[in-house]
Short mmCIF file of C-alpha atoms in Angstrom, two decimals:
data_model
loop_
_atom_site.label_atom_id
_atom_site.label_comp_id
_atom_site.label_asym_id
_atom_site.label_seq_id
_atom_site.Cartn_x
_atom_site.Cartn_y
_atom_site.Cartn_z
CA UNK A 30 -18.92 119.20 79.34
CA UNK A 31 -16.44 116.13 79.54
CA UNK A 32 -15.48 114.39 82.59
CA UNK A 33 -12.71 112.83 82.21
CA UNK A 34 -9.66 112.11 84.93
CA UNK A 35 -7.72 115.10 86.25
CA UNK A 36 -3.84 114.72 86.34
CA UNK A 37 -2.08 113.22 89.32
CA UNK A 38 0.46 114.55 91.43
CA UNK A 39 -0.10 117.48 93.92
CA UNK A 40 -2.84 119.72 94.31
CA UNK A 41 -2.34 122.33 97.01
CA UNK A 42 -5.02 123.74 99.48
CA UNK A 43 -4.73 127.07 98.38
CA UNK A 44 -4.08 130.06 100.74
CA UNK A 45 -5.00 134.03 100.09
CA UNK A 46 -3.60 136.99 100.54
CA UNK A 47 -4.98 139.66 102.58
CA UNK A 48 -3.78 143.33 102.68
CA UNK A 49 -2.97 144.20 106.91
CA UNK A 50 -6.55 145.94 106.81
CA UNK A 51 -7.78 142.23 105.59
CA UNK A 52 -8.60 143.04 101.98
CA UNK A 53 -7.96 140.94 99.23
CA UNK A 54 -3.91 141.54 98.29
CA UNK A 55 -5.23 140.59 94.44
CA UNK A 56 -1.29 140.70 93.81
CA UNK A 57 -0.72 138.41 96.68
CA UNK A 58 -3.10 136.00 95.38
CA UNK A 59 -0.93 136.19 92.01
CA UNK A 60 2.06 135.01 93.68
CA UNK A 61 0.76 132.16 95.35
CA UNK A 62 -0.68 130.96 92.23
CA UNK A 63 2.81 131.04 90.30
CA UNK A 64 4.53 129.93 93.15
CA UNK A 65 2.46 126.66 92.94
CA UNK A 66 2.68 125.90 89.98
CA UNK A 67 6.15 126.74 89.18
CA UNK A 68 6.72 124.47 92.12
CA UNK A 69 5.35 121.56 89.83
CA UNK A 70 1.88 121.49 91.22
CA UNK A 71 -0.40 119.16 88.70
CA UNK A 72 -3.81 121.54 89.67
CA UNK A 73 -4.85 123.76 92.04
CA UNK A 74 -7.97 123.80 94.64
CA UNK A 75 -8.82 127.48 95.10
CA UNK A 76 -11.39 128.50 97.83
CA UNK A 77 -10.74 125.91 99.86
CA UNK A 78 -10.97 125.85 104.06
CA UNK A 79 -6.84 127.22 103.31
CA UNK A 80 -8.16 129.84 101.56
CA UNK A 81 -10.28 130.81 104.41
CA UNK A 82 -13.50 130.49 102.19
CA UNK A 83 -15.59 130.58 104.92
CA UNK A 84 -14.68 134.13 105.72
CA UNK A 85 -15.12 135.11 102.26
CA UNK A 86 -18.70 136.37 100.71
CA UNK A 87 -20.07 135.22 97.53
CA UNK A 88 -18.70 137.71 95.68
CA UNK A 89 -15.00 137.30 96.42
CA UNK A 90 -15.01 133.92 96.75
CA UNK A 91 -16.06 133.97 92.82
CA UNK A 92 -13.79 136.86 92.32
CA UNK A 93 -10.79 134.71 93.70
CA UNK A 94 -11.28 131.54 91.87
CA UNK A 95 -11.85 133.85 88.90
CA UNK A 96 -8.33 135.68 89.72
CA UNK A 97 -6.76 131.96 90.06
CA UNK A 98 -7.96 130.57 86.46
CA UNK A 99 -6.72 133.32 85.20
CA UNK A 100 -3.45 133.83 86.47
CA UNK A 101 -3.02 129.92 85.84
CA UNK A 102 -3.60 130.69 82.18
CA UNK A 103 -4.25 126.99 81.57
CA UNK A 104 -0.89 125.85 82.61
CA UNK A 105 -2.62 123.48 85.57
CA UNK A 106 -7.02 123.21 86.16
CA UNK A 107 -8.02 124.57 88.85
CA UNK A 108 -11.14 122.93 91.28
CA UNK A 109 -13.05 125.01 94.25
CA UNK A 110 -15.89 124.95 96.09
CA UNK A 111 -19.16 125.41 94.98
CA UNK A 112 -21.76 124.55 97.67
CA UNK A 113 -22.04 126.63 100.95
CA UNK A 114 -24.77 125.29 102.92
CA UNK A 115 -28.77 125.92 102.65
CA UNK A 116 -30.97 124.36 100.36
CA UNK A 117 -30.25 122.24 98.03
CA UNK A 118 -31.34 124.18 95.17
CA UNK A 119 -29.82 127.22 96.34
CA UNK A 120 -26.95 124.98 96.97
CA UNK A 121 -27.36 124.15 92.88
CA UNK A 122 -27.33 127.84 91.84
CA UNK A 123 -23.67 128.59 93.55
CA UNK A 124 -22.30 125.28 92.02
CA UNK A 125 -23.51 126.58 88.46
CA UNK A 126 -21.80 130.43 89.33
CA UNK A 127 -18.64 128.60 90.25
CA UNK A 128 -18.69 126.66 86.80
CA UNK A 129 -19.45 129.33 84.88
CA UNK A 130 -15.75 131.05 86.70
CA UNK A 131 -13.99 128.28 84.16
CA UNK A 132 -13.44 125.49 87.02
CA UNK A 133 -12.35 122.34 85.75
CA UNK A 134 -14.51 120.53 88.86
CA UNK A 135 -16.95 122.48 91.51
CA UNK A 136 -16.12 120.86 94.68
CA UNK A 137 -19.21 119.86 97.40
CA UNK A 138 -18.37 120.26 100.57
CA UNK A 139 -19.62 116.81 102.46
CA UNK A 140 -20.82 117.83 105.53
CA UNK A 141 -23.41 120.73 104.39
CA UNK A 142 -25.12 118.24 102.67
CA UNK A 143 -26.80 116.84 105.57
CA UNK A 144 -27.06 117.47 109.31
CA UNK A 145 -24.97 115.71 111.53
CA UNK A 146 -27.92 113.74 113.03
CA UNK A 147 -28.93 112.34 109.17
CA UNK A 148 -27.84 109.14 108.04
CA UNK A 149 -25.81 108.37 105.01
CA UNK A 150 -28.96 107.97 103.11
CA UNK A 151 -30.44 111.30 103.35
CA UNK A 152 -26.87 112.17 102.18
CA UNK A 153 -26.80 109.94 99.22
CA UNK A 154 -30.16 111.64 98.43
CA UNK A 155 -28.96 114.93 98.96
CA UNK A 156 -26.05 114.08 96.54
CA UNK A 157 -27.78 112.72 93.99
CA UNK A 158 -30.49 115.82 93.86
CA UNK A 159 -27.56 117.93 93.43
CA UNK A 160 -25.93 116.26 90.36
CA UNK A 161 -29.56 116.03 88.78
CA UNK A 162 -29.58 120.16 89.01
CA UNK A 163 -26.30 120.99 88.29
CA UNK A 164 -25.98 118.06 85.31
CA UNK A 165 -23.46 117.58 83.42
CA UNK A 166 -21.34 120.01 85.39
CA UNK A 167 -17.81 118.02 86.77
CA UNK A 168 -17.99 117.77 90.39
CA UNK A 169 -15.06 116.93 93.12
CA UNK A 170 -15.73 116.19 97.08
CA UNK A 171 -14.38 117.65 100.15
CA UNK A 172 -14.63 116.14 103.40
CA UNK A 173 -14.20 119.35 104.98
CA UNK A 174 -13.81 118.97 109.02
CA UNK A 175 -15.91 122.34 109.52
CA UNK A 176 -18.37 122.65 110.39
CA UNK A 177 -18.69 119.42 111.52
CA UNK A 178 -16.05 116.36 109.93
CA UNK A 179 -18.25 113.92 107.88
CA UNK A 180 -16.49 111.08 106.20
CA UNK A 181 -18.06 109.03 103.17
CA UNK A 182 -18.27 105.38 103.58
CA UNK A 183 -16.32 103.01 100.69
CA UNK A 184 -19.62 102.56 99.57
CA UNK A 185 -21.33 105.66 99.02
CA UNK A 186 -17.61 106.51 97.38
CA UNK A 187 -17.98 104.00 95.44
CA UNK A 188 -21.27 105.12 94.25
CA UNK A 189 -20.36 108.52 93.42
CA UNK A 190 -17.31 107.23 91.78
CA UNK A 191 -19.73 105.23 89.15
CA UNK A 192 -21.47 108.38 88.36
CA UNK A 193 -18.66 109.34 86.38
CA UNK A 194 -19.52 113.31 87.13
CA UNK A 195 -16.68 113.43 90.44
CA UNK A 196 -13.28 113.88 89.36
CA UNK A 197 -11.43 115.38 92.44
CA UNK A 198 -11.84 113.90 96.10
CA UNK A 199 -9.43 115.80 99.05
CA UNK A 200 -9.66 112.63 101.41
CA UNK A 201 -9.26 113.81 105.25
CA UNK A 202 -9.93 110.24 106.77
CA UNK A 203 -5.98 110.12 108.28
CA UNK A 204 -5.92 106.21 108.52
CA UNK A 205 -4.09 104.24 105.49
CA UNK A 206 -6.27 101.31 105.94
CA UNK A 207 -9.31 103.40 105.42
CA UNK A 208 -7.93 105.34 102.57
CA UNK A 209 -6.94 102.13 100.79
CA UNK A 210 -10.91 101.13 100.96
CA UNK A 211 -11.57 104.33 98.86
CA UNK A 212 -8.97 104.35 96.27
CA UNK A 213 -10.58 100.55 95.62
CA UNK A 214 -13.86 101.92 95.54
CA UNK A 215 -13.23 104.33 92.67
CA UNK A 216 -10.58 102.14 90.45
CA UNK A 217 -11.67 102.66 86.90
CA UNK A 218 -13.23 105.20 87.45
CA UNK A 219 -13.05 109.35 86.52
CA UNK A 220 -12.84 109.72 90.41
CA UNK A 221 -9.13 110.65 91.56
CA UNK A 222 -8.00 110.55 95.60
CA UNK A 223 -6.12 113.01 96.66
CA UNK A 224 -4.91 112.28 100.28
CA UNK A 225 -4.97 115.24 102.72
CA UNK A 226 -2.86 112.82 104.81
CA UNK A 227 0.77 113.99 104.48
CA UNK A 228 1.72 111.64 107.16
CA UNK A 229 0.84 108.96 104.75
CA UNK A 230 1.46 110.20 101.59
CA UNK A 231 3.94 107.99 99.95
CA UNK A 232 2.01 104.62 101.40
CA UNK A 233 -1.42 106.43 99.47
CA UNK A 234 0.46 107.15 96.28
CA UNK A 235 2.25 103.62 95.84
CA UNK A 236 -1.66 102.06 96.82
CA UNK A 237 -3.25 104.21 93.79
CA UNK A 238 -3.68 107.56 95.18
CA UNK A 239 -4.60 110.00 92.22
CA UNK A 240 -1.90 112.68 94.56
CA UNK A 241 -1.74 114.63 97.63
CA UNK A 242 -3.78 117.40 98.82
CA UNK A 243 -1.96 118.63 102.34
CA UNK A 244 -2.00 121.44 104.06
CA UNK A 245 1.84 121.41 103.92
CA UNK A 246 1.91 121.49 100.06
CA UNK A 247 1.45 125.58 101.07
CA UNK A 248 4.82 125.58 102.36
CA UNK A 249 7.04 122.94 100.45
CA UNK A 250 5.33 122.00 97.17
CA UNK A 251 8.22 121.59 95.58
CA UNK A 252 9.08 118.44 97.83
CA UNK A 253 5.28 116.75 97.51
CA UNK A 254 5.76 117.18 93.52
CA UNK A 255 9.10 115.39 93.53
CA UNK A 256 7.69 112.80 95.62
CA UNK A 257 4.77 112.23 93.53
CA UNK A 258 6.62 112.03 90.38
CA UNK A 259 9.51 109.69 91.56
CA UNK A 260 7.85 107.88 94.47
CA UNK A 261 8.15 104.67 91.92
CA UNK A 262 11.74 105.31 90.05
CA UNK A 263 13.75 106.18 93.70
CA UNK A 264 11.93 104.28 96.44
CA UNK A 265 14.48 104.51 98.91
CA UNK A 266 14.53 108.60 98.72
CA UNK A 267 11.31 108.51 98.64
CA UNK A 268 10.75 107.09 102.04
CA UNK A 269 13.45 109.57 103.05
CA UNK A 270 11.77 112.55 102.07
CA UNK A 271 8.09 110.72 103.43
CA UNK A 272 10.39 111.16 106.73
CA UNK A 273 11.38 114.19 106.45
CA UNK A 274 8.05 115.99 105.79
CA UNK A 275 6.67 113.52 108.53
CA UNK A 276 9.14 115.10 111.22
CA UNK A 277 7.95 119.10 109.90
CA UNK A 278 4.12 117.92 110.30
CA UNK A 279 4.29 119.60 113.66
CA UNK A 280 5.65 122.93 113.00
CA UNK A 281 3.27 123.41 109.85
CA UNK A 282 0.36 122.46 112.21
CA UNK A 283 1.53 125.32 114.73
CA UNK A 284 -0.46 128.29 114.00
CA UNK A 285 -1.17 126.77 110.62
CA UNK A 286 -2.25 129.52 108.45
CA UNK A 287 -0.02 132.07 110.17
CA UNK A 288 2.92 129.91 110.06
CA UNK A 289 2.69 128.99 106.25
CA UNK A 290 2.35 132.81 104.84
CA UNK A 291 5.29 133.79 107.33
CA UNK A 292 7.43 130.90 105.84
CA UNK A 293 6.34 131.93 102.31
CA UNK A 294 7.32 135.57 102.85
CA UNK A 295 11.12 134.64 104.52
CA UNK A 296 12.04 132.99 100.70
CA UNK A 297 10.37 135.63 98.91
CA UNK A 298 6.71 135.91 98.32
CA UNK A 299 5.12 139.17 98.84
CA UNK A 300 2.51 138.94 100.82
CA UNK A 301 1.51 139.53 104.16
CA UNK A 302 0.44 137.10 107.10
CA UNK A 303 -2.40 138.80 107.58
CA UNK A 304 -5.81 136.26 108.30
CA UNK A 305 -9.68 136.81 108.49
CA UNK A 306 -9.57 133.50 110.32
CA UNK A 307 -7.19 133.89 113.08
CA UNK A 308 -5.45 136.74 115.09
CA UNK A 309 -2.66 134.24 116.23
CA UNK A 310 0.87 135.81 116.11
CA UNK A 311 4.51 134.40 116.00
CA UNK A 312 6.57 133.89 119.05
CA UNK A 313 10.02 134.09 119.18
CA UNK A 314 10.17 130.65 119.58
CA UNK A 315 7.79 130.22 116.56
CA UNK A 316 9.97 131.74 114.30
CA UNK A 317 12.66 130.17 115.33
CA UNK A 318 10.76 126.64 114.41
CA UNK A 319 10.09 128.29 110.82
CA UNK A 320 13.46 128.88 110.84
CA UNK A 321 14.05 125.48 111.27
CA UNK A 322 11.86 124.63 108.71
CA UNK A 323 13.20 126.89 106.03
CA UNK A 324 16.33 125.15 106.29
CA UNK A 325 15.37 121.96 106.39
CA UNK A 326 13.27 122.17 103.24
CA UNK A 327 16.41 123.82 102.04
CA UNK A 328 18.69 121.45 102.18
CA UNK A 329 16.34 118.37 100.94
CA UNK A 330 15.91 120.54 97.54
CA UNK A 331 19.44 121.02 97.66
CA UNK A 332 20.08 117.19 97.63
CA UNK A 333 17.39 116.41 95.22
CA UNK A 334 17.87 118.74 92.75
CA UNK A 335 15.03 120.94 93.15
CA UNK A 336 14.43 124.29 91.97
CA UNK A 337 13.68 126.74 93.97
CA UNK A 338 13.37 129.82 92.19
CA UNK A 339 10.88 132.29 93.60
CA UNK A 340 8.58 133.83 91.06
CA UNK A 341 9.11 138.00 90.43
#
């Protein structure tokens, strides 16, 4: 199984779709995975903390990656999480179901490899055990912030980076400086960053940054994929749009999940806003921030371009 780079640009957390009595809308979760990538998404990470994976069993979370790959129909790869907590062998045996779903990386999730009272080495340990049992499967990292947020040091990055086996990182450390320590630890190397860090998304991408992995690539992809390819050929509309999605950080962050599948279904998608991770609901005054929103994303696509087609 090779591992070699995956392609830059953005990869989007993935959200699902739930029917109102919070089954899996299988047709939902077919629209969200056109919708990215006719957006220009580079890959997708399904079953992911957007995808509410943690309120998923073993058996759908297989079934949606499984859905996802195959809607994709090798247009874009597709990552997603592999390792759910317990031992490490048991830890093994999910990462080896996940590959066998077609993933082009399974994705460890940081922080269930050790407690939050263990050291770096017992992680580094922890790590290493796992590649030995799932070898040569393609790996990627996720420094998920539940259940408890555990960040990998430059060096221990840099480490896993020289294994050659990681090829997808979502980075959730929120400080440029820090970030820029990482994407030096992993230069020539397989290992791609992929900043969760809207905020600083253009400073990560002209630094090295493999792409972006936000939480607001759910609700304007098409915007993160323009910036990613033309960051370098238009810097000066670059940093416009960097401001732009800067200024809309807060009203994505406002009942995140909630906020994102409402925005989704005012242009179009079907689906519901239905979560197994929240009961929030929308104000008035929330959807009149979405509203906002919409038309603020509207009018940047306008002036770049953009299409914004919605898929059937």
């Amino acid at each position: 199984m090779p591992t070699q780079a995956l392609p830059h640009g953005l990869w989007p957390v993935m959200l699902n779709a739930f029917h109102e009595d919070g089954t899996i809308d299988w047709h939902g979760v077919d629209a969200l995975t056109d919708f990215y990538v006719e957006r220009g998404s580079a890959g997708l990470f399904a079953c992911c903390g957007s995808s509410e994976m943690f309120h998923l069993d073993d058996v759908e979370r297989l079934a949606v990656v499984q859905r996802v790959i195959s809607r994709a129909g090798g247009n874009v790869p597709v990552v997603a999480t592999g390792t759910f907590g317990g031992p490490i062998e048991d830890q093994a045996r999910v990462v080896k179901h996940m590959a066998d779903m077609g993933v082009d990386a399974v994705v460890v999730i940081v922080c269930l490899l050790a407690d939050r009272n263990e050291d770096e080495e017992v992680l580094k340990r922890n790590m290493e055990r796992l590649l030995e049992l799932t070898d040569p499967i393609p790996m990627g990292l996720y420094e998920c912030p539940t259940p408890y947020h555990r960040k990998l040091s430059p060096e221990l990055f840099a480490h896993l980076g020289a294994t050659g086996r990681y090829l997808y990182h979502k980075d959730t450390v929120c400080d440029i400086d820090l970030l820029r320590l990482k994407i030096d630890a992993v230069r020539n190397t397989p290992l791609g960053v992929y900043n969760a860090h809207f905020e600083t998304g253009l400073e990560g991408l002209r630094y090295g940054a493999a792409g972006i992995s936000p939480v607001a690539g759910n609700v304007f992809p098409e915007l993160f994929s323009w910036l990613c390819a033309e960051y370098d050929e238009q810097p000066e509309t670059a940093e416009e749009v960097q401001r732009m999605m800067t200024s809309l950080a807060p009203v994505v962050n406002n009942k995140y999940l909630v906020t994102c599948k409402r925005y989704l279904q005012r242009i179009g998608l079907p689906i519901t806003t239905r979560c197994r991770s929240t009961d929030a609901r929308l104000t008035a005054f929330d959807e009149g921030l979405i509203d906002g929103l919409q038309k603020s994303v509207e009018r940047f696509a306008e002036a770049l371009g953009i299409n914004r087609t919605v898929p059937a």
